[in-house]
């Protein structure tokens, strides 16, 4: 890994998506030199010299596994990583995120973690049907299941067990919230909430990765306060906070994303998230 | 201009493209990764991995 003498920022990617192109454009607009690193080329000898030319790494890895190691490896070299390893570790695991949210007193749906499929059945009975099962380390709405009764729960839990991986046998159970056909995503950069959008879908899964549409969500003081507290609970940084509205209007935080996708944000809100992210990185690293 | 490694069709890559960007072959619709820009070289885009997300 080598940067030029003036290159203090590296941007690590898995793929160059719309988001990364917008980030590169923003960096060029602000005349911030950067090195683009493909994560597939990265390796680092831990016992060798750890002097790297970069002050800061903007970690845009799409792989939860590699994302963690990128953060830890660069931090071990004294490089600032956005987001840092604590944020990545916490947000990359739904159970750890929920532990952080509950610990900070952030309103969130009723949640139970069962360490085996067998332990999950009685927990589901307690939460009540319908309930939601999520993989602890999944994303893009994958492998979410709305479970309507015990028979469906038994079938899904058996599938999880047969998948074999120990992580699939850790069962994340959440009460099902009847939401108004939408959820909310806010973007937090450090101590500021820069914008919010609704993600609409007739399906109970409202991820834009699953085809949801987006519109502007006005930032109320409650939404700003909750978003900031939620972000702080996982270590701060530049994150996307997902919230849902209960039928009585109360806001609940469901998850926090450490390597946010924001391609729908510019159209929905007019806010250039890539530019804000670049400004945040510049501020954190004093570029 | 480069050729699709799947169907050999001509694929145009924008001057502003970056290495690592994904383009779609206009003929066979295969996702292709720009692996280098000078010269332009395309490869089949890597499959989405189980732990990819945000």
Tab-separated table of C-alpha atoms in Angstrom:
chain	number	residue	atom	x	y	z
A	1	UNK	CA	0.000	0.000	0.000
A	2	UNK	CA	1.548	3.250	-0.976
A	3	UNK	CA	0.231	6.748	-1.219
A	4	UNK	CA	1.950	9.791	-2.625
A	5	UNK	CA	3.599	12.263	-0.257
A	6	UNK	CA	0.471	14.398	-0.098
A	7	UNK	CA	-2.037	11.576	0.037
A	8	UNK	CA	-3.220	11.205	3.608
A	9	UNK	CA	-6.589	9.636	2.870
A	10	UNK	CA	-7.302	6.145	1.580
A	11	UNK	CA	-10.757	5.009	0.499
A	12	UNK	CA	-11.179	1.237	0.726
A	13	UNK	CA	-13.879	-0.339	-1.415
A	14	UNK	CA	-15.306	-3.711	-2.398
A	15	UNK	CA	-17.017	-2.312	-5.459
A	16	UNK	CA	-17.363	1.210	-6.753
A	17	UNK	CA	-21.091	1.826	-6.483
A	18	UNK	CA	-23.056	5.053	-6.892
A	19	UNK	CA	-22.117	5.985	-3.319
A	20	UNK	CA	-18.385	5.556	-3.880
A	21	UNK	CA	-18.514	7.523	-7.134
A	22	UNK	CA	-20.276	10.348	-5.299
A	23	UNK	CA	-17.601	10.220	-2.580
A	24	UNK	CA	-14.786	10.364	-5.147
A	25	UNK	CA	-16.508	13.295	-6.860
A	26	UNK	CA	-16.864	15.131	-3.541
A	27	UNK	CA	-13.203	14.512	-2.687
A	28	UNK	CA	-12.149	15.881	-6.057
A	29	UNK	CA	-14.456	18.878	-5.657
A	30	UNK	CA	-12.779	19.691	-2.333
A	31	UNK	CA	-9.322	19.029	-3.827
A	32	UNK	CA	-8.601	16.360	-1.226
A	33	UNK	CA	-6.059	13.880	-2.602
A	34	UNK	CA	-6.932	10.247	-1.966
A	35	UNK	CA	-5.801	6.756	-2.744
A	36	UNK	CA	-8.432	4.253	-3.820
A	37	UNK	CA	-7.653	0.829	-2.326
A	38	UNK	CA	-9.390	-2.318	-3.482
A	39	UNK	CA	-9.930	-4.470	-0.389
A	40	UNK	CA	-9.095	-7.605	-2.382
A	41	UNK	CA	-5.500	-6.411	-2.621
A	42	UNK	CA	-5.013	-5.671	1.086
A	43	UNK	CA	-2.625	-7.562	3.304
A	44	UNK	CA	-0.558	-6.363	6.217
A	45	UNK	CA	2.348	-7.954	8.028
A	46	UNK	CA	1.634	-7.384	11.691
A	47	UNK	CA	5.174	-7.977	12.833
A	48	UNK	CA	6.697	-5.677	10.221
A	49	UNK	CA	6.834	-1.912	9.980
A	50	UNK	CA	3.435	-0.449	10.603
A	51	UNK	CA	4.154	2.965	9.189
A	52	UNK	CA	1.472	3.813	6.683
A	53	UNK	CA	1.263	7.029	4.708
A	54	UNK	CA	-2.399	7.545	5.539
A	55	UNK	CA	-3.781	9.660	8.356
A	56	UNK	CA	-7.274	8.372	7.766
A	57	UNK	CA	-9.057	5.537	6.000
A	58	UNK	CA	-12.631	5.828	4.791
A	59	UNK	CA	-13.802	2.239	4.987
A	60	UNK	CA	-16.454	1.476	2.376
A	61	UNK	CA	-16.129	-2.291	2.403
A	62	UNK	CA	-19.419	-4.052	1.701
A	63	UNK	CA	-18.242	-7.211	3.437
A	64	UNK	CA	-19.048	-7.224	7.117
A	65	UNK	CA	-16.141	-9.591	7.754
A	66	UNK	CA	-13.516	-7.642	5.832
A	67	UNK	CA	-14.922	-4.359	7.122
A	68	UNK	CA	-14.068	-5.421	10.685
A	69	UNK	CA	-10.541	-6.456	9.849
A	70	UNK	CA	-9.885	-3.349	7.764
A	71	UNK	CA	-10.829	-1.217	10.761
A	72	UNK	CA	-8.702	-3.205	13.203
A	73	UNK	CA	-5.673	-3.493	10.897
A	74	UNK	CA	-5.488	0.184	10.055
A	75	UNK	CA	-6.150	1.217	13.640
A	76	UNK	CA	-3.279	-1.035	14.693
A	77	UNK	CA	-1.087	1.153	12.487
A	78	UNK	CA	-2.290	4.300	14.207
A	79	UNK	CA	-4.545	5.314	11.327
A	80	UNK	CA	-7.938	6.850	11.984
A	81	UNK	CA	-10.665	4.735	10.426
A	82	UNK	CA	-14.144	5.992	9.571
A	83	UNK	CA	-15.972	4.205	11.026
A	84	UNK	CA	-13.840	2.943	13.860
A	85	UNK	CA	-13.708	-0.704	14.889
A	86	UNK	CA	-16.010	-0.283	17.871
A	87	UNK	CA	-18.758	1.117	15.665
A	88	UNK	CA	-18.215	-1.620	13.067
A	89	UNK	CA	-18.198	-4.414	15.647
A	90	UNK	CA	-21.376	-3.154	17.279
A	91	UNK	CA	-23.370	-2.233	14.200
A	92	UNK	CA	-22.285	-5.356	12.341
A	93	UNK	CA	-24.095	-7.514	14.863
A	94	UNK	CA	-27.782	-6.930	15.545
A	95	UNK	CA	-27.549	-8.471	19.005
A	96	UNK	CA	-24.697	-6.157	20.006
A	97	UNK	CA	-26.562	-3.201	18.526
A	98	UNK	CA	-29.655	-4.023	20.560
A	99	UNK	CA	-27.563	-4.449	23.696
A	100	UNK	CA	-26.073	-0.983	23.085
A	101	UNK	CA	-29.466	0.594	22.372
A	102	UNK	CA	-31.150	-0.915	25.407
A	103	UNK	CA	-28.152	-0.017	27.578
A	104	UNK	CA	-28.471	3.606	26.521
A	105	UNK	CA	-32.206	3.654	27.161
A	106	UNK	CA	-33.074	4.097	23.480
A	107	UNK	CA	-36.611	2.963	22.624
A	108	UNK	CA	-36.444	-0.141	20.456
A	109	UNK	CA	-38.827	-3.019	19.730
A	110	UNK	CA	-39.013	-5.731	22.356
A	111	UNK	CA	-36.084	-8.025	21.550
A	112	UNK	CA	-34.874	-11.420	22.741
A	113	UNK	CA	-31.672	-13.234	21.817
A	114	UNK	CA	-31.868	-17.031	21.980
A	115	UNK	CA	-28.604	-18.924	21.737
A	116	UNK	CA	-30.123	-22.010	20.145
A	117	UNK	CA	-33.184	-22.696	17.991
A	118	UNK	CA	-34.572	-24.801	20.861
A	119	UNK	CA	-34.386	-21.836	23.214
A	120	UNK	CA	-36.040	-19.644	20.616
A	121	UNK	CA	-39.420	-21.396	20.633
A	122	UNK	CA	-40.420	-20.527	24.190
A	123	UNK	CA	-38.995	-17.034	23.660
A	124	UNK	CA	-41.239	-16.614	20.629
A	125	UNK	CA	-44.247	-17.681	22.691
A	126	UNK	CA	-43.383	-14.956	25.183
A	127	UNK	CA	-42.916	-12.254	22.542
A	128	UNK	CA	-46.113	-13.393	20.835
A	129	UNK	CA	-47.027	-13.940	17.202
A	130	UNK	CA	-46.488	-12.464	14.724
A	131	UNK	CA	-42.833	-11.980	15.535
A	132	UNK	CA	-39.779	-11.196	13.462
A	133	UNK	CA	-36.693	-13.388	13.200
A	134	UNK	CA	-33.484	-11.806	11.959
A	135	UNK	CA	-29.965	-13.103	11.408
A	136	UNK	CA	-27.641	-11.321	13.837
A	137	UNK	CA	-25.214	-10.396	11.084
A	138	UNK	CA	-27.405	-9.984	8.033
A	139	UNK	CA	-28.093	-6.926	5.941
A	140	UNK	CA	-30.217	-5.675	3.038
A	141	UNK	CA	-33.255	-7.326	4.624
A	142	UNK	CA	-31.930	-10.790	3.864
A	143	UNK	CA	-33.239	-13.785	5.786
A	144	UNK	CA	-35.749	-11.713	7.730
A	145	UNK	CA	-38.829	-13.720	8.566
A	146	UNK	CA	-42.197	-12.587	9.844
A	147	UNK	CA	-43.407	-15.592	11.802
A	148	UNK	CA	-47.143	-15.827	12.186
A	149	UNK	CA	-47.497	-18.942	14.346
A	150	UNK	CA	-45.679	-21.776	16.101
A	151	UNK	CA	-45.757	-24.074	13.079
A	152	UNK	CA	-44.032	-21.482	10.906
A	153	UNK	CA	-41.535	-20.804	13.691
A	154	UNK	CA	-40.636	-24.491	13.983
A	155	UNK	CA	-40.021	-24.728	10.239
A	156	UNK	CA	-37.828	-21.621	10.085
A	157	UNK	CA	-35.860	-22.576	13.188
A	158	UNK	CA	-35.219	-26.023	11.730
A	159	UNK	CA	-33.936	-24.404	8.534
A	160	UNK	CA	-31.609	-22.197	10.554
A	161	UNK	CA	-30.259	-25.206	12.404
A	162	UNK	CA	-29.690	-27.112	9.173
A	163	UNK	CA	-27.751	-24.178	7.709
A	164	UNK	CA	-25.005	-25.387	9.988
A	165	UNK	CA	-23.145	-22.190	10.708
A	166	UNK	CA	-23.156	-21.521	14.468
A	167	UNK	CA	-24.047	-17.893	13.839
A	168	UNK	CA	-27.330	-18.936	12.186
A	169	UNK	CA	-28.283	-20.752	15.366
A	170	UNK	CA	-28.164	-17.531	17.365
A	171	UNK	CA	-31.744	-16.393	17.020
A	172	UNK	CA	-32.659	-12.723	17.133
A	173	UNK	CA	-36.345	-12.359	17.937
A	174	UNK	CA	-38.223	-9.104	17.817
A	175	UNK	CA	-41.821	-8.113	18.323
A	176	UNK	CA	-43.581	-7.296	15.063
A	177	UNK	CA	-44.513	-3.618	14.844
A	178	UNK	CA	-47.415	-2.711	12.575
A	179	UNK	CA	-45.814	0.275	10.866
A	180	UNK	CA	-47.546	2.719	8.505
A	181	UNK	CA	-46.079	1.320	5.269
A	182	UNK	CA	-42.789	3.075	5.820
A	183	UNK	CA	-39.770	3.394	8.044
A	184	UNK	CA	-37.346	6.250	8.596
A	185	UNK	CA	-33.643	6.515	7.928
A	186	UNK	CA	-31.614	9.387	9.340
A	187	UNK	CA	-27.991	10.129	8.546
A	188	UNK	CA	-25.764	11.086	11.456
A	189	UNK	CA	-22.287	12.566	11.059
A	190	UNK	CA	-20.654	12.904	14.454
A	191	UNK	CA	-22.880	15.177	16.523
A	192	UNK	CA	-25.137	16.237	13.666
A	193	UNK	CA	-28.163	14.681	12.006
A	194	UNK	CA	-27.910	15.904	8.435
A	195	UNK	CA	-31.106	14.537	6.897
A	196	UNK	CA	-33.887	12.006	7.095
A	197	UNK	CA	-36.004	10.092	4.635
A	198	UNK	CA	-38.980	7.796	4.679
A	199	UNK	CA	-38.617	4.462	2.965
A	200	UNK	CA	-41.993	3.309	1.680
A	201	UNK	CA	-43.057	-0.170	0.759
A	202	UNK	CA	-46.231	-2.217	0.779
A	203	UNK	CA	-44.042	-5.098	1.936
A	204	UNK	CA	-43.283	-5.221	5.650
A	205	UNK	CA	-39.565	-5.065	4.732
A	206	UNK	CA	-38.919	-1.470	3.665
A	207	UNK	CA	-35.211	-1.611	2.740
A	208	UNK	CA	-34.435	0.279	-0.454
A	209	UNK	CA	-32.283	-2.746	-1.324
A	210	UNK	CA	-35.623	-4.576	-1.548
A	211	UNK	CA	-37.232	-1.999	-3.800
A	212	UNK	CA	-38.714	0.504	-1.340
A	213	UNK	CA	-39.219	4.106	-2.526
A	214	UNK	CA	-38.037	7.202	-0.641
A	215	UNK	CA	-39.389	10.637	0.318
A	216	UNK	CA	-38.224	13.458	2.567
A	217	UNK	CA	-38.709	13.069	6.309
A	218	UNK	CA	-38.606	16.353	8.213
A	219	UNK	CA	-36.217	16.310	11.129
A	220	UNK	CA	-38.239	16.886	14.289
A	221	UNK	CA	-36.455	17.530	17.570
A	222	UNK	CA	-37.516	14.065	18.799
A	223	UNK	CA	-36.109	12.413	15.686
A	224	UNK	CA	-32.845	14.348	15.944
A	225	UNK	CA	-32.459	13.595	19.635
A	226	UNK	CA	-33.195	9.896	19.217
A	227	UNK	CA	-30.911	9.555	16.191
A	228	UNK	CA	-28.000	11.227	17.966
A	229	UNK	CA	-28.446	9.156	21.107
A	230	UNK	CA	-28.697	5.971	19.061
A	231	UNK	CA	-25.543	6.813	17.113
A	232	UNK	CA	-23.683	7.643	20.324
A	233	UNK	CA	-24.750	4.348	21.881
A	234	UNK	CA	-22.773	2.414	19.243
A	235	UNK	CA	-19.753	4.710	19.331
A	236	UNK	CA	-20.761	7.640	17.132
A	237	UNK	CA	-19.181	8.139	13.733
A	238	UNK	CA	-20.928	8.429	10.387
A	239	UNK	CA	-23.931	6.136	10.508
A	240	UNK	CA	-27.450	5.624	9.218
A	241	UNK	CA	-30.072	5.131	11.914
A	242	UNK	CA	-33.201	3.167	10.990
A	243	UNK	CA	-36.387	3.816	12.941
A	244	UNK	CA	-39.987	2.690	12.781
A	245	UNK	CA	-43.165	4.327	14.017
A	246	UNK	CA	-45.474	2.442	16.335
A	247	UNK	CA	-49.209	2.848	15.677
A	248	UNK	CA	-49.318	5.389	18.552
A	249	UNK	CA	-46.620	7.444	16.775
A	250	UNK	CA	-43.757	6.561	19.115
A	251	UNK	CA	-40.398	6.180	17.404
A	252	UNK	CA	-38.349	3.024	17.870
A	253	UNK	CA	-34.779	2.520	16.675
A	254	UNK	CA	-34.360	-0.791	14.869
A	255	UNK	CA	-30.825	-0.749	13.562
A	256	UNK	CA	-27.764	1.343	12.853
A	257	UNK	CA	-25.714	0.940	9.689
A	258	UNK	CA	-21.973	1.542	9.795
A	259	UNK	CA	-21.276	1.639	6.046
A	260	UNK	CA	-24.383	3.419	4.943
A	261	UNK	CA	-25.890	3.322	1.510
A	262	UNK	CA	-27.403	6.653	0.597
A	263	UNK	CA	-28.194	6.649	-3.110
A	264	UNK	CA	-31.862	7.481	-2.477
A	265	UNK	CA	-31.053	10.362	-0.134
A	266	UNK	CA	-30.084	13.031	-2.655
A	267	UNK	CA	-33.337	12.670	-4.577
A	268	UNK	CA	-35.488	12.419	-1.455
A	269	UNK	CA	-33.879	15.147	0.634
A	270	UNK	CA	-31.670	17.264	-1.604
A	271	UNK	CA	-28.845	16.670	0.867
A	272	UNK	CA	-25.511	15.562	-0.570
A	273	UNK	CA	-24.576	12.846	1.909
A	274	UNK	CA	-21.320	12.061	0.106
A	275	UNK	CA	-20.228	15.660	0.510
A	276	UNK	CA	-21.186	15.632	4.186
A	277	UNK	CA	-19.267	12.387	4.676
A	278	UNK	CA	-16.178	13.882	3.067
A	279	UNK	CA	-16.480	16.965	5.289
A	280	UNK	CA	-16.835	14.687	8.311
A	281	UNK	CA	-13.726	12.682	7.385
A	282	UNK	CA	-11.827	15.907	6.829
A	283	UNK	CA	-12.910	17.189	10.240
A	284	UNK	CA	-12.085	13.957	12.072
A	285	UNK	CA	-8.650	13.645	10.477
A	286	UNK	CA	-7.974	17.407	10.328
A	287	UNK	CA	-7.099	17.148	6.640
B	1	UNK	CA	-14.332	0.384	-25.740
B	2	UNK	CA	-13.762	-3.164	-24.541
B	3	UNK	CA	-15.368	-6.547	-25.060
B	4	UNK	CA	-17.686	-8.482	-22.793
B	5	UNK	CA	-15.895	-11.595	-21.487
B	6	UNK	CA	-19.223	-13.444	-21.516
B	7	UNK	CA	-20.602	-12.725	-25.003
B	8	UNK	CA	-17.839	-10.788	-26.772
B	9	UNK	CA	-20.087	-7.762	-27.361
B	10	UNK	CA	-18.524	-4.305	-27.502
B	11	UNK	CA	-18.916	-2.471	-24.172
B	12	UNK	CA	-18.350	1.254	-23.895
B	13	UNK	CA	-16.835	2.511	-20.643
B	14	UNK	CA	-17.359	6.156	-19.694
B	15	UNK	CA	-14.308	8.389	-19.505
B	16	UNK	CA	-15.208	9.148	-15.895
B	17	UNK	CA	-15.360	5.480	-14.872
B	18	UNK	CA	-13.357	4.124	-11.933
B	19	UNK	CA	-11.642	0.786	-11.497
B	20	UNK	CA	-13.919	-1.407	-9.407
B	21	UNK	CA	-17.079	-0.002	-10.968
B	22	UNK	CA	-19.732	-2.355	-12.287
B	23	UNK	CA	-21.149	-1.971	-15.788
B	24	UNK	CA	-23.759	-4.062	-17.542
B	25	UNK	CA	-23.140	-5.601	-20.956
B	26	UNK	CA	-25.732	-4.056	-23.318
B	27	UNK	CA	-26.226	-7.365	-25.109
B	28	UNK	CA	-26.187	-10.192	-22.562
B	29	UNK	CA	-26.933	-8.035	-19.460
B	30	UNK	CA	-24.081	-9.656	-17.548
B	31	UNK	CA	-22.643	-7.539	-14.729
B	32	UNK	CA	-19.025	-6.730	-15.468
B	33	UNK	CA	-16.360	-5.215	-13.286
B	34	UNK	CA	-13.919	-2.680	-14.668
B	35	UNK	CA	-10.678	-4.198	-13.441
B	36	UNK	CA	-8.407	-1.673	-15.138
B	37	UNK	CA	-8.808	1.553	-17.052
B	38	UNK	CA	-5.658	1.880	-19.114
B	39	UNK	CA	-6.236	-0.219	-21.057
B	40	UNK	CA	-9.869	-0.914	-20.207
B	41	UNK	CA	-10.259	-4.475	-19.022
B	42	UNK	CA	-13.534	-6.081	-17.998
B	43	UNK	CA	-14.157	-9.224	-15.968
B	44	UNK	CA	-17.280	-10.954	-14.719
B	45	UNK	CA	-18.381	-9.060	-11.615
B	46	UNK	CA	-17.829	-10.947	-8.367
B	47	UNK	CA	-20.880	-12.608	-6.907
B	48	UNK	CA	-22.540	-10.862	-3.958
B	49	UNK	CA	-21.192	-12.510	-0.833
B	50	UNK	CA	-23.236	-13.708	2.114
B	51	UNK	CA	-21.929	-11.026	4.454
B	52	UNK	CA	-22.270	-8.070	2.087
B	53	UNK	CA	-24.479	-5.243	3.160
B	54	UNK	CA	-24.285	-1.918	4.878
